[in-house]
Amino acid sequence: MLKRIRRTRSAGARMRTADEEELSRVHVDPDSAPPAYEGSAVIQAADLQTPEEARESERAISRRDAPGTLRLVVALNVGVILCALAYVLFQGPSSLAIGGASGLSIVLSSAVPGLPNDVALWIVNAVLVVVGLVFVERRAVVWSVVASVALSAYVSLIQWLIPVTASLTGDLWLDLCCTVLLVALGNAIAYNAGASTGGMEIVVMALARHTSLPVGHAVTVANGGIVCAGVVLYGPRVGLYCVLGLLVQTVVVNGVLNDLKQHKVCTVICRWPARVEEFLVRELSRTATITRGYGAYSGREVSVIMTVLTRAEATRLEKYLREIDPDAFVTYVNTSQITGHGFRWV
């Protein structure tokens, strides 16, 4: 009985101690507590920049908002060249009909004896261009039409420079891997700049516009039909490779695209918040959201700086923070879905 009373008293003491600690935390007044960090209060970006610097920052933001014609053309050509190399060196010789205009041209070349792959691709893309101009709004399809013509031209050029009639590796699995990697990288580069590599995207836009099919289902219908034709023409072994290639290509494109679009959400707490704000505005042409906070343990007031940067800009910020405040507290969170002024155009 005595032991039970002692345990009860001990438990009551622990409860009172916990209650007292809770009350002490609740009654911390951050406004009356001394600041934990030195540095001036939040200042306006307009006070950090001269009018000329402000105009230059606005121009830099505008350049980030829109890709620009030159960047668009360069990205489109790089993406199309990678797809053309995959088609000539790996996909065509192994008859890998893994969807898209290239897969449809391989099916057509096999169905019509004596028809070269590059000529079949010209025929397929010509039909797709007509479909796009007739069934899709011309403004929406213009870059897809350009990419379709460019793909056919690059395939013919590479086929003329590097005549390939048989598999370079002699291994269907290696050809599939090389095809998927090159095509996925080419598509991701083009998509990241706001362009495309053309081809079956025109059919997808036409199906989505004139039927009730969602875009995702339209892609499945268009590419699924090509893969099924490959199974019939080349047998179950090659057909299953085509199915696998289509699935893996989708995953790789999404992965590469997310990596290209990746940004860093940076949260900074340091001794010199005003200097960090000035660095963001002057040097990086970025802005930030400043909030007031206080430490849960100390109750001291701090300035919390939150900004979104590219990976290169985040590296520059990290280097600057090491110079002015090695003890700065910084967190980085990866994100690839950002829209708004200064990032992707909406």
mmCIF file of C-alpha atoms in Angstrom:
data_model
loop_
_atom_site.group_PDB
_atom_site.id
_atom_site.type_symbol
_atom_site.label_atom_id
_atom_site.label_comp_id
_atom_site.label_asym_id
_atom_site.label_seq_id
_atom_site.Cartn_x
_atom_site.Cartn_y
_atom_site.Cartn_z
ATOM 1 C CA MET A 1 0.000 0.000 0.000
ATOM 2 C CA LEU A 2 2.828 2.357 0.908
ATOM 3 C CA LYS A 3 4.601 1.604 -2.362
ATOM 4 C CA ARG A 4 1.397 2.352 -4.289
ATOM 5 C CA ILE A 5 1.045 5.755 -2.551
ATOM 6 C CA ARG A 6 4.667 6.593 -3.343
ATOM 7 C CA ARG A 7 4.169 5.689 -7.006
ATOM 8 C CA THR A 8 1.021 7.858 -7.122
ATOM 9 C CA ARG A 9 2.869 10.820 -5.589
ATOM 10 C CA SER A 10 5.764 10.335 -8.004
ATOM 11 C CA ALA A 11 3.367 10.255 -10.965
ATOM 12 C CA GLY A 12 1.650 13.414 -9.690
ATOM 13 C CA ALA A 13 4.992 15.172 -9.408
ATOM 14 C CA ARG A 14 5.850 14.216 -12.974
ATOM 15 C CA MET A 15 2.472 15.525 -14.165
ATOM 16 C CA ARG A 16 2.969 18.817 -12.350
ATOM 17 C CA THR A 17 6.429 19.171 -13.861
ATOM 18 C CA ALA A 18 5.100 18.532 -17.369
ATOM 19 C CA ASP A 19 2.248 21.018 -16.799
ATOM 20 C CA GLU A 20 4.673 23.650 -15.563
ATOM 21 C CA GLU A 21 6.899 23.143 -18.612
ATOM 22 C CA GLU A 22 3.876 23.409 -20.911
ATOM 23 C CA LEU A 23 2.763 26.633 -19.215
ATOM 24 C CA SER A 24 6.257 28.070 -19.481
ATOM 25 C CA ARG A 25 6.270 27.351 -23.209
ATOM 26 C CA VAL A 26 2.782 28.716 -23.752
ATOM 27 C CA HIS A 27 3.513 31.995 -21.963
ATOM 28 C CA VAL A 28 6.693 32.799 -23.904
ATOM 29 C CA ASP A 29 6.138 36.200 -25.493
ATOM 30 C CA PRO A 30 8.217 36.400 -28.696
ATOM 31 C CA ASP A 31 7.665 40.155 -28.959
ATOM 32 C CA SER A 32 9.303 40.785 -25.594
ATOM 33 C CA ALA A 33 12.153 38.302 -26.113
ATOM 34 C CA PRO A 34 15.478 39.629 -27.427
ATOM 35 C CA PRO A 35 16.272 38.830 -31.088
ATOM 36 C CA ALA A 36 18.267 35.655 -31.605
ATOM 37 C CA TYR A 37 20.084 37.034 -34.648
ATOM 38 C CA GLU A 38 21.590 40.324 -35.611
ATOM 39 C CA GLY A 39 20.677 42.217 -38.750
ATOM 40 C CA SER A 40 18.175 44.816 -39.796
ATOM 41 C CA ALA A 41 14.465 44.271 -40.276
ATOM 42 C CA VAL A 42 12.839 43.259 -43.515
ATOM 43 C CA ILE A 43 13.416 45.884 -46.220
ATOM 44 C CA GLN A 44 11.694 46.455 -49.511
ATOM 45 C CA ALA A 45 13.249 45.201 -52.733
ATOM 46 C CA ALA A 46 12.786 48.671 -54.198
ATOM 47 C CA ASP A 47 15.232 50.004 -51.601
ATOM 48 C CA LEU A 48 17.856 47.449 -52.660
ATOM 49 C CA GLN A 49 17.963 48.278 -56.373
ATOM 50 C CA THR A 50 18.489 51.312 -58.511
ATOM 51 C CA PRO A 51 15.887 51.893 -61.261
ATOM 52 C CA GLU A 52 18.278 50.452 -63.855
ATOM 53 C CA GLU A 53 18.908 47.347 -61.748
ATOM 54 C CA ALA A 54 15.169 46.920 -61.239
ATOM 55 C CA ARG A 55 14.593 47.044 -65.014
ATOM 56 C CA GLU A 56 17.386 44.513 -65.577
ATOM 57 C CA SER A 57 15.858 42.193 -62.969
ATOM 58 C CA GLU A 58 12.491 42.460 -64.692
ATOM 59 C CA ARG A 59 14.106 41.606 -68.036
ATOM 60 C CA ALA A 60 15.838 38.597 -66.458
ATOM 61 C CA ILE A 61 12.521 37.391 -65.041
ATOM 62 C CA SER A 62 10.873 37.837 -68.440
ATOM 63 C CA ARG A 63 13.601 35.747 -70.072
ATOM 64 C CA ARG A 64 12.932 32.987 -67.554
ATOM 65 C CA ASP A 65 9.183 33.250 -68.049
ATOM 66 C CA ALA A 66 9.288 32.631 -71.814
ATOM 67 C CA PRO A 67 11.755 30.308 -73.532
ATOM 68 C CA GLY A 68 12.505 32.530 -76.523
ATOM 69 C CA THR A 69 12.495 31.501 -80.172
ATOM 70 C CA LEU A 70 16.226 30.709 -80.332
ATOM 71 C CA ARG A 71 16.129 28.435 -77.307
ATOM 72 C CA LEU A 72 12.995 26.768 -78.640
ATOM 73 C CA VAL A 73 14.568 26.068 -82.038
ATOM 74 C CA VAL A 74 17.819 24.778 -80.523
ATOM 75 C CA ALA A 75 16.004 22.473 -78.086
ATOM 76 C CA LEU A 76 13.722 21.179 -80.828
ATOM 77 C CA ASN A 77 16.660 20.374 -83.114
ATOM 78 C CA VAL A 78 18.665 18.681 -80.360
ATOM 79 C CA GLY A 79 15.666 16.574 -79.364
ATOM 80 C CA VAL A 80 14.856 15.617 -82.956
ATOM 81 C CA ILE A 81 18.491 14.710 -83.723
ATOM 82 C CA LEU A 82 18.604 12.360 -80.716
ATOM 83 C CA CYS A 83 15.369 10.703 -81.852
ATOM 84 C CA ALA A 84 16.728 10.402 -85.405
ATOM 85 C CA LEU A 85 19.940 8.754 -84.165
ATOM 86 C CA ALA A 86 17.912 6.265 -82.136
ATOM 87 C CA TYR A 87 15.753 5.485 -85.163
ATOM 88 C CA VAL A 88 18.598 4.948 -87.649
ATOM 89 C CA LEU A 89 21.102 3.170 -85.398
ATOM 90 C CA PHE A 90 18.938 1.022 -83.120
ATOM 91 C CA GLN A 91 15.169 1.151 -83.567
ATOM 92 C CA GLY A 92 14.872 0.624 -87.320
ATOM 93 C CA PRO A 93 17.363 -2.250 -87.728
ATOM 94 C CA SER A 94 15.736 -4.173 -84.848
ATOM 95 C CA SER A 95 12.130 -3.425 -85.953
ATOM 96 C CA LEU A 96 11.183 -1.975 -82.567
ATOM 97 C CA ALA A 97 7.718 -0.521 -83.121
ATOM 98 C CA ILE A 98 7.427 1.105 -79.703
ATOM 99 C CA GLY A 99 4.888 3.732 -80.664
ATOM 100 C CA GLY A 100 5.051 7.139 -82.255
ATOM 101 C CA ALA A 101 5.559 8.049 -85.892
ATOM 102 C CA SER A 102 8.831 6.130 -85.945
ATOM 103 C CA GLY A 103 7.124 2.936 -84.780
ATOM 104 C CA LEU A 104 4.320 3.392 -87.310
ATOM 105 C CA SER A 105 6.846 3.869 -90.125
ATOM 106 C CA ILE A 106 8.613 0.631 -89.142
ATOM 107 C CA VAL A 107 5.285 -1.207 -89.305
ATOM 108 C CA LEU A 108 4.565 0.365 -92.706
ATOM 109 C CA SER A 109 8.034 -0.538 -94.009
ATOM 110 C CA SER A 110 7.529 -4.168 -92.987
ATOM 111 C CA ALA A 111 4.028 -4.306 -94.455
ATOM 112 C CA VAL A 112 5.204 -2.931 -97.828
ATOM 113 C CA PRO A 113 8.163 -4.993 -99.115
ATOM 114 C CA GLY A 114 11.026 -2.916 -100.489
ATOM 115 C CA LEU A 115 9.976 0.307 -98.755
ATOM 116 C CA PRO A 116 12.956 1.804 -96.838
ATOM 117 C CA ASN A 117 12.425 2.974 -93.279
ATOM 118 C CA ASP A 118 13.334 6.605 -94.007
ATOM 119 C CA VAL A 119 10.916 6.791 -96.940
ATOM 120 C CA ALA A 120 8.193 5.206 -94.796
ATOM 121 C CA LEU A 121 8.842 7.858 -92.141
ATOM 122 C CA TRP A 122 8.418 10.631 -94.747
ATOM 123 C CA ILE A 123 5.073 9.117 -95.777
ATOM 124 C CA VAL A 124 3.834 8.772 -92.195
ATOM 125 C CA ASN A 125 4.853 12.299 -91.236
ATOM 126 C CA ALA A 126 3.312 13.747 -94.407
ATOM 127 C CA VAL A 127 -0.008 12.128 -93.519
ATOM 128 C CA LEU A 128 0.275 13.364 -89.930
ATOM 129 C CA VAL A 129 0.981 16.917 -91.105
ATOM 130 C CA VAL A 130 -2.165 16.856 -93.248
ATOM 131 C CA VAL A 131 -4.166 15.477 -90.309
ATOM 132 C CA GLY A 132 -2.828 18.238 -88.082
ATOM 133 C CA LEU A 133 -3.614 21.030 -90.522
ATOM 134 C CA VAL A 134 -7.147 19.720 -91.134
ATOM 135 C CA PHE A 135 -8.295 18.503 -87.714
ATOM 136 C CA VAL A 136 -6.230 20.568 -85.253
ATOM 137 C CA GLU A 137 -5.959 24.316 -84.780
ATOM 138 C CA ARG A 138 -2.978 25.462 -86.831
ATOM 139 C CA ARG A 139 -1.529 27.640 -84.105
ATOM 140 C CA ALA A 140 -1.440 24.671 -81.721
ATOM 141 C CA VAL A 141 0.109 22.241 -84.194
ATOM 142 C CA VAL A 142 2.732 24.443 -85.872
ATOM 143 C CA TRP A 143 5.733 23.251 -83.832
ATOM 144 C CA SER A 144 4.643 19.620 -84.120
ATOM 145 C CA VAL A 145 4.520 20.002 -87.906
ATOM 146 C CA VAL A 146 7.994 21.565 -87.939
ATOM 147 C CA ALA A 147 9.333 18.768 -85.721
ATOM 148 C CA SER A 148 7.778 16.061 -87.917
ATOM 149 C CA VAL A 149 9.418 17.449 -91.053
ATOM 150 C CA ALA A 150 12.726 17.945 -89.233
ATOM 151 C CA LEU A 151 12.699 14.352 -87.928
ATOM 152 C CA SER A 152 12.223 12.944 -91.428
ATOM 153 C CA ALA A 153 14.985 15.181 -92.787
ATOM 154 C CA TYR A 154 17.470 14.255 -90.054
ATOM 155 C CA VAL A 155 16.712 10.540 -90.442
ATOM 156 C CA SER A 156 17.390 10.722 -94.189
ATOM 157 C CA LEU A 157 20.599 12.697 -93.583
ATOM 158 C CA ILE A 158 21.927 10.311 -90.929
ATOM 159 C CA GLN A 159 20.915 7.287 -93.024
ATOM 160 C CA TRP A 160 22.910 8.746 -95.918
ATOM 161 C CA LEU A 161 25.941 9.521 -93.725
ATOM 162 C CA ILE A 162 25.818 6.250 -91.740
ATOM 163 C CA PRO A 163 24.148 3.507 -93.803
ATOM 164 C CA VAL A 164 22.878 0.942 -91.293
ATOM 165 C CA THR A 165 21.107 -2.188 -92.498
ATOM 166 C CA ALA A 166 21.549 -4.480 -89.479
ATOM 167 C CA SER A 167 21.668 -4.134 -85.720
ATOM 168 C CA LEU A 168 24.881 -2.520 -84.491
ATOM 169 C CA THR A 169 24.874 -4.460 -81.228
ATOM 170 C CA GLY A 170 23.367 -7.741 -82.384
ATOM 171 C CA ASP A 171 21.334 -7.777 -79.174
ATOM 172 C CA LEU A 172 17.653 -6.848 -79.160
ATOM 173 C CA TRP A 173 17.759 -5.880 -75.491
ATOM 174 C CA LEU A 174 20.690 -3.448 -76.000
ATOM 175 C CA ASP A 175 18.974 -1.922 -79.024
ATOM 176 C CA LEU A 176 15.831 -1.428 -76.959
ATOM 177 C CA CYS A 177 17.753 0.247 -74.119
ATOM 178 C CA CYS A 178 19.628 2.596 -76.475
ATOM 179 C CA THR A 179 16.422 3.473 -78.319
ATOM 180 C CA VAL A 180 14.487 4.227 -75.144
ATOM 181 C CA LEU A 181 17.272 6.333 -73.616
ATOM 182 C CA LEU A 182 17.912 8.445 -76.722
ATOM 183 C CA VAL A 183 14.224 8.976 -77.529
ATOM 184 C CA ALA A 184 13.341 9.760 -73.913
ATOM 185 C CA LEU A 185 16.183 12.265 -73.602
ATOM 186 C CA GLY A 186 15.281 13.914 -76.911
ATOM 187 C CA ASN A 187 11.608 14.194 -75.991
ATOM 188 C CA ALA A 188 12.397 15.571 -72.532
ATOM 189 C CA ILE A 189 14.725 18.262 -73.922
ATOM 190 C CA ALA A 190 12.112 19.362 -76.449
ATOM 191 C CA TYR A 191 9.222 19.275 -73.958
ATOM 192 C CA ASN A 192 11.219 21.240 -71.380
ATOM 193 C CA ALA A 193 11.621 24.114 -73.861
ATOM 194 C CA GLY A 194 7.942 24.079 -74.791
ATOM 195 C CA ALA A 195 8.387 22.246 -78.104
ATOM 196 C CA SER A 196 7.831 18.627 -79.129
ATOM 197 C CA THR A 197 9.296 16.042 -81.464
ATOM 198 C CA GLY A 198 6.076 15.868 -83.483
ATOM 199 C CA GLY A 199 4.774 12.577 -84.817
ATOM 200 C CA MET A 200 1.846 10.908 -83.083
ATOM 201 C CA GLU A 201 1.312 13.953 -80.877
ATOM 202 C CA ILE A 202 -0.691 15.366 -83.793
ATOM 203 C CA VAL A 203 -3.002 12.337 -83.749
ATOM 204 C CA VAL A 204 -3.354 12.644 -79.978
ATOM 205 C CA MET A 205 -4.374 16.311 -80.282
ATOM 206 C CA ALA A 206 -6.881 15.439 -83.024
ATOM 207 C CA LEU A 207 -8.414 12.609 -80.974
ATOM 208 C CA ALA A 208 -8.610 14.768 -77.864
ATOM 209 C CA ARG A 209 -10.246 17.606 -79.794
ATOM 210 C CA HIS A 210 -12.837 15.678 -81.814
ATOM 211 C CA THR A 211 -13.688 12.868 -79.394
ATOM 212 C CA SER A 212 -14.477 12.593 -75.707
ATOM 213 C CA LEU A 213 -11.219 10.724 -75.045
ATOM 214 C CA PRO A 214 -8.959 12.288 -72.399
ATOM 215 C CA VAL A 215 -5.422 13.051 -73.566
ATOM 216 C CA GLY A 216 -3.943 10.146 -71.604
ATOM 217 C CA HIS A 217 -6.377 7.678 -73.159
ATOM 218 C CA ALA A 218 -5.722 9.147 -76.618
ATOM 219 C CA VAL A 219 -1.987 8.493 -76.187
ATOM 220 C CA THR A 220 -2.723 4.912 -75.126
ATOM 221 C CA VAL A 221 -4.988 4.317 -78.134
ATOM 222 C CA ALA A 222 -2.506 5.781 -80.639
ATOM 223 C CA ASN A 223 0.588 3.995 -79.349
ATOM 224 C CA GLY A 224 -1.251 0.812 -78.365
ATOM 225 C CA GLY A 225 -2.431 0.262 -81.927
ATOM 226 C CA ILE A 226 1.144 0.523 -83.224
ATOM 227 C CA VAL A 227 2.459 -1.915 -80.626
ATOM 228 C CA CYS A 228 -0.310 -4.410 -81.437
ATOM 229 C CA ALA A 229 0.634 -4.229 -85.118
ATOM 230 C CA GLY A 230 4.236 -4.932 -84.124
ATOM 231 C CA VAL A 231 3.156 -8.033 -82.209
ATOM 232 C CA VAL A 232 1.292 -9.335 -85.282
ATOM 233 C CA LEU A 233 4.127 -8.614 -87.740
ATOM 234 C CA TYR A 234 7.202 -9.577 -85.715
ATOM 235 C CA GLY A 235 5.937 -12.253 -83.369
ATOM 236 C CA PRO A 236 5.480 -12.369 -79.600
ATOM 237 C CA ARG A 237 9.178 -11.970 -78.694
ATOM 238 C CA VAL A 238 9.748 -8.681 -80.519
ATOM 239 C CA GLY A 239 6.202 -7.608 -79.689
ATOM 240 C CA LEU A 240 6.767 -7.998 -75.962
ATOM 241 C CA TYR A 241 9.979 -5.985 -76.284
ATOM 242 C CA CYS A 242 7.920 -3.257 -77.976
ATOM 243 C CA VAL A 243 5.414 -3.239 -75.108
ATOM 244 C CA LEU A 244 8.221 -3.091 -72.561
ATOM 245 C CA GLY A 245 9.958 -0.314 -74.488
ATOM 246 C CA LEU A 246 6.793 1.787 -74.605
ATOM 247 C CA LEU A 247 6.275 1.480 -70.848
ATOM 248 C CA VAL A 248 9.903 2.172 -69.946
ATOM 249 C CA GLN A 249 10.104 5.108 -72.359
ATOM 250 C CA THR A 250 7.146 6.793 -70.652
ATOM 251 C CA VAL A 251 8.764 6.412 -67.231
ATOM 252 C CA VAL A 252 12.172 7.640 -68.430
ATOM 253 C CA VAL A 253 10.692 10.688 -70.211
ATOM 254 C CA ASN A 254 8.864 11.715 -67.042
ATOM 255 C CA GLY A 255 11.980 11.167 -64.931
ATOM 256 C CA VAL A 256 14.294 13.153 -67.207
ATOM 257 C CA LEU A 257 11.709 15.915 -67.626
ATOM 258 C CA ASN A 258 11.268 16.251 -63.865
ATOM 259 C CA ASP A 259 15.038 16.380 -63.432
ATOM 260 C CA LEU A 260 15.388 19.128 -66.050
ATOM 261 C CA LYS A 261 12.628 21.176 -64.397
ATOM 262 C CA GLN A 262 13.881 20.632 -60.864
ATOM 263 C CA HIS A 263 14.173 23.655 -58.562
ATOM 264 C CA LYS A 264 15.096 24.106 -54.925
ATOM 265 C CA VAL A 265 12.767 25.549 -52.308
ATOM 266 C CA CYS A 266 15.260 27.160 -49.908
ATOM 267 C CA THR A 267 14.432 28.188 -46.349
ATOM 268 C CA VAL A 268 17.114 30.280 -44.635
ATOM 269 C CA ILE A 269 17.541 31.420 -41.022
ATOM 270 C CA CYS A 270 20.770 33.327 -40.450
ATOM 271 C CA ARG A 271 22.354 36.225 -38.566
ATOM 272 C CA TRP A 272 22.221 38.604 -41.526
ATOM 273 C CA PRO A 273 18.817 38.304 -43.232
ATOM 274 C CA ALA A 274 19.067 41.731 -44.885
ATOM 275 C CA ARG A 275 22.289 40.710 -46.636
ATOM 276 C CA VAL A 276 20.656 37.531 -47.912
ATOM 277 C CA GLU A 277 17.674 39.505 -49.210
ATOM 278 C CA GLU A 278 20.024 41.885 -50.996
ATOM 279 C CA PHE A 279 21.977 38.995 -52.515
ATOM 280 C CA LEU A 280 18.791 37.360 -53.804
ATOM 281 C CA VAL A 281 17.495 40.566 -55.371
ATOM 282 C CA ARG A 282 20.752 42.029 -56.717
ATOM 283 C CA GLU A 283 22.784 38.979 -57.685
ATOM 284 C CA LEU A 284 20.161 36.345 -58.535
ATOM 285 C CA SER A 285 17.288 38.584 -59.698
ATOM 286 C CA ARG A 286 15.005 36.639 -57.399
ATOM 287 C CA THR A 287 12.723 37.616 -54.582
ATOM 288 C CA ALA A 288 11.697 35.857 -51.397
ATOM 289 C CA THR A 289 8.952 35.593 -48.821
ATOM 290 C CA ILE A 290 10.004 36.847 -45.378
ATOM 291 C CA THR A 291 8.131 35.684 -42.299
ATOM 292 C CA ARG A 292 8.635 36.312 -38.608
ATOM 293 C CA GLY A 293 9.121 33.338 -36.353
ATOM 294 C CA TYR A 294 10.576 32.396 -33.008
ATOM 295 C CA GLY A 295 12.432 29.453 -31.613
ATOM 296 C CA ALA A 296 10.265 26.883 -29.848
ATOM 297 C CA TYR A 297 12.893 26.423 -27.151
ATOM 298 C CA SER A 298 14.345 29.921 -26.760
ATOM 299 C CA GLY A 299 11.331 31.980 -27.831
ATOM 300 C CA ARG A 300 13.655 34.368 -29.661
ATOM 301 C CA GLU A 301 12.511 36.133 -32.786
ATOM 302 C CA VAL A 302 14.024 35.249 -36.170
ATOM 303 C CA SER A 303 13.479 36.157 -39.819
ATOM 304 C CA VAL A 304 12.637 33.140 -41.992
ATOM 305 C CA ILE A 305 13.520 33.613 -45.674
ATOM 306 C CA MET A 306 11.835 31.320 -48.199
ATOM 307 C CA THR A 307 12.778 31.439 -51.878
ATOM 308 C CA VAL A 308 12.696 29.164 -54.929
ATOM 309 C CA LEU A 309 15.866 28.858 -57.021
ATOM 310 C CA THR A 310 17.375 26.782 -59.768
ATOM 311 C CA ARG A 311 20.048 24.297 -58.770
ATOM 312 C CA ALA A 312 22.812 26.633 -59.968
ATOM 313 C CA GLU A 313 21.323 29.565 -58.048
ATOM 314 C CA ALA A 314 20.943 27.437 -54.912
ATOM 315 C CA THR A 315 24.644 26.563 -55.133
ATOM 316 C CA ARG A 316 25.547 30.267 -55.356
ATOM 317 C CA LEU A 317 23.341 31.032 -52.345
ATOM 318 C CA GLU A 318 24.937 28.222 -50.339
ATOM 319 C CA LYS A 319 28.417 29.545 -51.134
ATOM 320 C CA TYR A 320 27.401 33.077 -50.116
ATOM 321 C CA LEU A 321 25.917 31.865 -46.829
ATOM 322 C CA ARG A 322 29.116 29.998 -45.985
ATOM 323 C CA GLU A 323 31.012 33.270 -46.420
ATOM 324 C CA ILE A 324 28.804 35.525 -44.280
ATOM 325 C CA ASP A 325 27.410 33.072 -41.730
ATOM 326 C CA PRO A 326 28.820 29.526 -41.502
ATOM 327 C CA ASP A 327 26.248 28.732 -38.780
ATOM 328 C CA ALA A 328 23.233 29.626 -40.946
ATOM 329 C CA PHE A 329 20.371 27.129 -40.850
ATOM 330 C CA VAL A 330 19.288 26.224 -44.408
ATOM 331 C CA THR A 331 16.932 23.580 -45.772
ATOM 332 C CA TYR A 332 16.518 22.568 -49.423
ATOM 333 C CA VAL A 333 13.472 20.805 -50.839
ATOM 334 C CA ASN A 334 13.402 19.550 -54.438
ATOM 335 C CA THR A 335 10.387 20.449 -56.562
ATOM 336 C CA SER A 336 9.630 20.203 -60.281
ATOM 337 C CA GLN A 337 6.121 21.699 -60.396
ATOM 338 C CA ILE A 338 6.392 25.484 -60.197
ATOM 339 C CA THR A 339 4.309 27.978 -62.142
ATOM 340 C CA GLY A 340 4.112 31.732 -61.979
ATOM 341 C CA HIS A 341 6.083 34.890 -62.572
ATOM 342 C CA GLY A 342 9.796 34.157 -62.861
ATOM 343 C CA PHE A 343 9.431 30.452 -63.556
ATOM 344 C CA ARG A 344 7.224 28.627 -66.046
ATOM 345 C CA TRP A 345 4.811 30.647 -68.143
ATOM 346 C CA VAL A 346 1.192 29.952 -67.262
#
